[in-house]
PDB file of C-alpha atoms in Angstrom:
ATOM      1  CA  UNK A1325       0.121   2.326   7.199  1.00  0.00           C
ATOM      2  CA  UNK A1326      -1.027   2.496   3.436  1.00  0.00           C
ATOM      3  CA  UNK A1327      -2.422   6.031   2.647  1.00  0.00           C
ATOM      4  CA  UNK A1328      -5.464   5.681   0.560  1.00  0.00           C
ATOM      5  CA  UNK A1329      -7.636   8.325  -1.216  1.00  0.00           C
ATOM      6  CA  UNK A1330     -11.246   7.803  -2.636  1.00  0.00           C
ATOM      7  CA  UNK A1331     -12.134   9.875  -5.702  1.00  0.00           C
ATOM      8  CA  UNK A1332     -15.581   9.395  -6.863  1.00  0.00           C
ATOM      9  CA  UNK A1333     -18.485  11.798  -7.669  1.00  0.00           C
ATOM     10  CA  UNK A1334     -20.944   9.368  -6.069  1.00  0.00           C
ATOM     11  CA  UNK A1335     -20.793   9.828  -2.292  1.00  0.00           C
ATOM     12  CA  UNK A1336     -22.577   6.394  -1.840  1.00  0.00           C
ATOM     13  CA  UNK A1337     -19.760   4.693  -3.833  1.00  0.00           C
ATOM     14  CA  UNK A1338     -17.117   6.251  -1.598  1.00  0.00           C
ATOM     15  CA  UNK A1339     -19.025   4.936   1.450  1.00  0.00           C
ATOM     16  CA  UNK A1340     -19.119   1.441   0.015  1.00  0.00           C
ATOM     17  CA  UNK A1341     -15.317   1.433  -0.648  1.00  0.00           C
ATOM     18  CA  UNK A1342     -14.574   2.922   2.801  1.00  0.00           C
ATOM     19  CA  UNK A1343     -16.805   0.195   4.511  1.00  0.00           C
ATOM     20  CA  UNK A1344     -15.076  -2.615   2.562  1.00  0.00           C
ATOM     21  CA  UNK A1345     -11.796  -1.122   3.493  1.00  0.00           C
ATOM     22  CA  UNK A1346     -12.552  -1.793   7.156  1.00  0.00           C
ATOM     23  CA  UNK A1347     -11.553  -5.249   6.645  1.00  0.00           C
ATOM     24  CA  UNK A1348      -7.920  -4.130   5.879  1.00  0.00           C
ATOM     25  CA  UNK A1349      -6.706  -2.184   8.942  1.00  0.00           C
ATOM     26  CA  UNK A1350      -3.334  -1.481   7.063  1.00  0.00           C
ATOM     27  CA  UNK A1351      -5.116   0.796   4.602  1.00  0.00           C
ATOM     28  CA  UNK A1352      -6.115   4.216   5.903  1.00  0.00           C
ATOM     29  CA  UNK A1353      -8.473   6.594   4.202  1.00  0.00           C
ATOM     30  CA  UNK A1354      -6.771   9.884   4.405  1.00  0.00           C
ATOM     31  CA  UNK A1355      -9.439  11.815   2.064  1.00  0.00           C
ATOM     32  CA  UNK A1356     -12.550  11.307   0.233  1.00  0.00           C
ATOM     33  CA  UNK A1357     -12.950  13.472  -2.903  1.00  0.00           C
ATOM     34  CA  UNK A1358     -16.013  14.049  -5.169  1.00  0.00           C
ATOM     35  CA  UNK A1359     -14.316  15.432  -8.320  1.00  0.00           C
ATOM     36  CA  UNK A1360     -11.023  15.464  -9.909  1.00  0.00           C
ATOM     37  CA  UNK A1361      -9.871  18.909  -8.696  1.00  0.00           C
ATOM     38  CA  UNK A1362     -10.551  17.794  -5.003  1.00  0.00           C
ATOM     39  CA  UNK A1363      -8.533  14.599  -5.821  1.00  0.00           C
ATOM     40  CA  UNK A1364      -5.658  16.503  -7.169  1.00  0.00           C
ATOM     41  CA  UNK A1365      -5.371  18.685  -4.102  1.00  0.00           C
ATOM     42  CA  UNK A1366      -5.722  15.688  -1.730  1.00  0.00           C
ATOM     43  CA  UNK A1367      -3.008  13.761  -3.748  1.00  0.00           C
ATOM     44  CA  UNK A1368      -0.630  16.616  -3.313  1.00  0.00           C
ATOM     45  CA  UNK A1369      -1.383  17.132   0.342  1.00  0.00           C
ATOM     46  CA  UNK A1370      -1.340  13.380   1.334  1.00  0.00           C
ATOM     47  CA  UNK A1371       0.976  11.574  -1.054  1.00  0.00           C
ATOM     48  CA  UNK A1372      -1.061   8.516  -0.970  1.00  0.00           C
ATOM     49  CA  UNK A1373       0.038   4.938  -1.703  1.00  0.00           C
ATOM     50  CA  UNK A1374      -3.308   3.860  -3.291  1.00  0.00           C
ATOM     51  CA  UNK A1375      -6.069   5.719  -4.878  1.00  0.00           C
ATOM     52  CA  UNK A1376      -9.662   4.494  -5.774  1.00  0.00           C
ATOM     53  CA  UNK A1377     -10.549   6.637  -8.923  1.00  0.00           C
ATOM     54  CA  UNK A1378     -13.857   6.904 -10.801  1.00  0.00           C
ATOM     55  CA  UNK A1379     -13.379   7.407 -14.514  1.00  0.00           C
ATOM     56  CA  UNK A1380     -16.351   9.821 -15.333  1.00  0.00           C
ATOM     57  CA  UNK A1381     -16.596  12.800 -12.888  1.00  0.00           C
ATOM     58  CA  UNK A1382     -17.549  16.372 -13.192  1.00  0.00           C
ATOM     59  CA  UNK A1383     -14.771  18.982 -14.097  1.00  0.00           C
ATOM     60  CA  UNK A1384     -12.134  16.513 -15.029  1.00  0.00           C
ATOM     61  CA  UNK A1385     -12.128  12.622 -15.613  1.00  0.00           C
ATOM     62  CA  UNK A1386     -10.050  10.081 -13.720  1.00  0.00           C
ATOM     63  CA  UNK A1387      -7.821   9.789 -16.667  1.00  0.00           C
ATOM     64  CA  UNK A1388      -7.334  13.520 -17.091  1.00  0.00           C
ATOM     65  CA  UNK A1389      -6.377  13.468 -13.391  1.00  0.00           C
ATOM     66  CA  UNK A1390      -3.848  10.771 -13.861  1.00  0.00           C
ATOM     67  CA  UNK A1391      -2.210  12.825 -16.799  1.00  0.00           C
ATOM     68  CA  UNK A1392      -1.512  15.640 -14.414  1.00  0.00           C
ATOM     69  CA  UNK A1393       0.322  13.545 -11.927  1.00  0.00           C
ATOM     70  CA  UNK A1394       4.225  13.183 -12.413  1.00  0.00           C
ATOM     71  CA  UNK A1395       4.508  10.064 -10.606  1.00  0.00           C
ATOM     72  CA  UNK A1396       1.068   8.498  -9.749  1.00  0.00           C
ATOM     73  CA  UNK A1397       0.501   6.105  -6.908  1.00  0.00           C
ATOM     74  CA  UNK A1398      -1.147   2.676  -7.318  1.00  0.00           C
ATOM     75  CA  UNK A1399      -4.614   3.086  -8.943  1.00  0.00           C
ATOM     76  CA  UNK A1400      -7.756   1.018  -8.552  1.00  0.00           C
ATOM     77  CA  UNK A1401     -10.516   2.143 -10.922  1.00  0.00           C
ATOM     78  CA  UNK A1402     -14.097   1.999  -9.653  1.00  0.00           C
ATOM     79  CA  UNK A1403     -16.519   2.735 -12.455  1.00  0.00           C
ATOM     80  CA  UNK A1404     -19.845   1.862 -14.162  1.00  0.00           C
ATOM     81  CA  UNK A1405     -18.257   1.964 -17.616  1.00  0.00           C
ATOM     82  CA  UNK A1406     -16.609  -1.120 -19.058  1.00  0.00           C
ATOM     83  CA  UNK A1407     -15.392   0.627 -22.119  1.00  0.00           C
ATOM     84  CA  UNK A1408     -12.407   2.244 -20.328  1.00  0.00           C
ATOM     85  CA  UNK A1409     -10.974  -1.050 -18.851  1.00  0.00           C
ATOM     86  CA  UNK A1410      -8.296  -1.264 -21.661  1.00  0.00           C
ATOM     87  CA  UNK A1411      -7.226   2.284 -21.034  1.00  0.00           C
ATOM     88  CA  UNK A1412      -7.110   1.677 -17.352  1.00  0.00           C
ATOM     89  CA  UNK A1413      -4.561  -1.132 -17.758  1.00  0.00           C
ATOM     90  CA  UNK A1414      -2.484   0.930 -20.355  1.00  0.00           C
ATOM     91  CA  UNK A1415      -2.211   3.454 -17.459  1.00  0.00           C
ATOM     92  CA  UNK A1416      -0.926   0.733 -15.219  1.00  0.00           C
ATOM     93  CA  UNK A1417      -3.951   0.440 -13.077  1.00  0.00           C
ATOM     94  CA  UNK A1418      -3.690  -2.309 -10.277  1.00  0.00           C
ATOM     95  CA  UNK A1419      -7.347  -3.336 -11.064  1.00  0.00           C
ATOM     96  CA  UNK A1420     -10.612  -2.266 -12.540  1.00  0.00           C
ATOM     97  CA  UNK A1421     -13.682  -2.712 -10.583  1.00  0.00           C
ATOM     98  CA  UNK A1422     -16.944  -2.440 -12.494  1.00  0.00           C
ATOM     99  CA  UNK A1423     -19.836  -0.957 -10.436  1.00  0.00           C
ATOM    100  CA  UNK A1424     -21.747  -2.558  -8.747  1.00  0.00           C
ATOM    101  CA  UNK A1425     -18.908  -4.805  -7.442  1.00  0.00           C
ATOM    102  CA  UNK A1426     -19.020  -7.413  -4.687  1.00  0.00           C
ATOM    103  CA  UNK A1427     -16.999  -7.369  -1.721  1.00  0.00           C
ATOM    104  CA  UNK A1428     -15.151 -10.613  -2.775  1.00  0.00           C
ATOM    105  CA  UNK A1429     -14.250  -8.763  -6.018  1.00  0.00           C
ATOM    106  CA  UNK A1430     -13.050  -5.718  -4.053  1.00  0.00           C
ATOM    107  CA  UNK A1431     -11.111  -8.000  -1.718  1.00  0.00           C
ATOM    108  CA  UNK A1432      -9.462  -9.656  -4.778  1.00  0.00           C
ATOM    109  CA  UNK A1433      -8.282  -6.127  -6.027  1.00  0.00           C
ATOM    110  CA  UNK A1434      -7.020  -5.091  -2.466  1.00  0.00           C
ATOM    111  CA  UNK A1435      -5.028  -8.423  -2.263  1.00  0.00           C
ATOM    112  CA  UNK A1436      -3.587  -7.854  -5.654  1.00  0.00           C
ATOM    113  CA  UNK A1437      -2.357  -4.438  -4.641  1.00  0.00           C
ATOM    114  CA  UNK A1438      -0.994  -5.750  -1.302  1.00  0.00           C
ATOM    115  CA  UNK A1439       1.012  -8.661  -3.059  1.00  0.00           C
ATOM    116  CA  UNK A1440       3.135  -6.024  -4.664  1.00  0.00           C
ATOM    117  CA  UNK A1441       3.788  -3.806  -1.633  1.00  0.00           C
ATOM    118  CA  UNK A1442       6.968  -3.665   0.332  1.00  0.00           C
ATOM    119  CA  UNK A1443       7.371  -5.494   3.577  1.00  0.00           C
ATOM    120  CA  UNK A1444       6.803  -2.400   5.912  1.00  0.00           C
ATOM    121  CA  UNK A1445       3.298  -2.154   4.499  1.00  0.00           C
ATOM    122  CA  UNK A1446       2.331  -5.753   5.282  1.00  0.00           C
ATOM    123  CA  UNK A1447       0.150  -6.600   8.095  1.00  0.00           C
ATOM    124  CA  UNK A1448       2.397  -7.512  11.131  1.00  0.00           C
ATOM    125  CA  UNK A1449       0.549 -10.821  11.524  1.00  0.00           C
ATOM    126  CA  UNK A1450       1.129 -11.786   7.998  1.00  0.00           C
ATOM    127  CA  UNK A1451       4.904 -11.230   8.552  1.00  0.00           C
ATOM    128  CA  UNK A1452       5.035 -13.043  11.734  1.00  0.00           C
ATOM    129  CA  UNK A1453       3.406 -15.990  10.162  1.00  0.00           C
ATOM    130  CA  UNK A1454       5.921 -16.110   7.349  1.00  0.00           C
ATOM    131  CA  UNK A1455       8.846 -16.225   9.660  1.00  0.00           C
ATOM    132  CA  UNK A1456       7.710 -17.700  13.044  1.00  0.00           C
ATOM    133  CA  UNK A1457      10.432 -17.526  15.777  1.00  0.00           C
ATOM    134  CA  UNK A1458      13.442 -17.106  13.447  1.00  0.00           C
ATOM    135  CA  UNK A1459      16.674 -16.276  15.263  1.00  0.00           C
ATOM    136  CA  UNK A1460      20.108 -16.287  13.777  1.00  0.00           C
ATOM    137  CA  UNK A1461      22.191 -19.074  14.734  1.00  0.00           C
ATOM    138  CA  UNK A1462      25.568 -17.093  14.440  1.00  0.00           C
ATOM    139  CA  UNK A1463      26.609 -13.536  14.267  1.00  0.00           C
ATOM    140  CA  UNK A1464      29.268 -12.025  12.192  1.00  0.00           C
ATOM    141  CA  UNK A1465      31.458  -9.357  13.664  1.00  0.00           C
ATOM    142  CA  UNK A1466      34.751  -7.478  13.064  1.00  0.00           C
ATOM    143  CA  UNK A1467      37.330  -7.753  15.713  1.00  0.00           C
ATOM    144  CA  UNK A1468      40.651  -5.873  15.341  1.00  0.00           C
ATOM    145  CA  UNK A1469      40.452  -5.839  11.617  1.00  0.00           C
ATOM    146  CA  UNK A1470      39.444  -9.550  11.353  1.00  0.00           C
ATOM    147  CA  UNK A1471      36.094 -10.972  10.553  1.00  0.00           C
ATOM    148  CA  UNK A1472      34.813 -13.596  13.168  1.00  0.00           C
ATOM    149  CA  UNK A1473      31.952 -15.784  13.110  1.00  0.00           C
ATOM    150  CA  UNK A1474      30.508 -16.728  16.591  1.00  0.00           C
ATOM    151  CA  UNK A1475      27.719 -19.260  17.226  1.00  0.00           C
ATOM    152  CA  UNK A1476      24.909 -17.490  19.145  1.00  0.00           C
ATOM    153  CA  UNK A1477      24.767 -20.534  21.531  1.00  0.00           C
ATOM    154  CA  UNK A1478      28.414 -19.746  22.601  1.00  0.00           C
ATOM    155  CA  UNK A1479      27.410 -15.978  23.763  1.00  0.00           C
ATOM    156  CA  UNK A1480      27.005 -15.851  27.566  1.00  0.00           C
ATOM    157  CA  UNK A1481      26.880 -12.106  27.913  1.00  0.00           C
ATOM    158  CA  UNK A1482      26.673  -8.927  25.908  1.00  0.00           C
ATOM    159  CA  UNK A1483      27.951  -5.642  27.435  1.00  0.00           C
ATOM    160  CA  UNK A1484      27.539  -2.157  25.819  1.00  0.00           C
ATOM    161  CA  UNK A1485      30.825  -0.049  25.863  1.00  0.00           C
ATOM    162  CA  UNK A1486      30.091   3.244  24.042  1.00  0.00           C
ATOM    163  CA  UNK A1487      29.947   2.580  20.228  1.00  0.00           C
ATOM    164  CA  UNK A1488      31.120  -1.213  20.779  1.00  0.00           C
ATOM    165  CA  UNK A1489      29.817  -4.287  22.423  1.00  0.00           C
ATOM    166  CA  UNK A1490      31.833  -6.753  24.527  1.00  0.00           C
ATOM    167  CA  UNK A1491      30.928 -10.386  23.846  1.00  0.00           C
TER     168      UNK A1491
END
């Protein structure tokens, strides 16, 4: 499960992102915040993998929030201001969504994020499709200090014996 936090001073913008995220069951919204201070508290509490972050918010901006984080998670900026795009990418943002953004543009940003995620975060169906029915055709084991390679087709029976297996 990929923990996600939404930080935007516009509740409708948070609602839209949450609605679009329903098509990505591997992403779980763990917190919605409406200013940078709430966002900072939620980040410390939940240790998210991804943040959707507005730039201009009351109290502290999205960039000021990022400066307070020692090891920031992946960031997708969602903002109505195009003049911050360069600064966002300098801050290693995954993407920069200019409001109002379409569902297709949102999905493109999510897919860009997912492409760079470790296998444990990928959808189970995606992993199964990549490697259908794969099974090893041999196993390697150590027997009395010697390494042996045994074809799987030659194995008739396996028997557990404490910390060992009898083949």
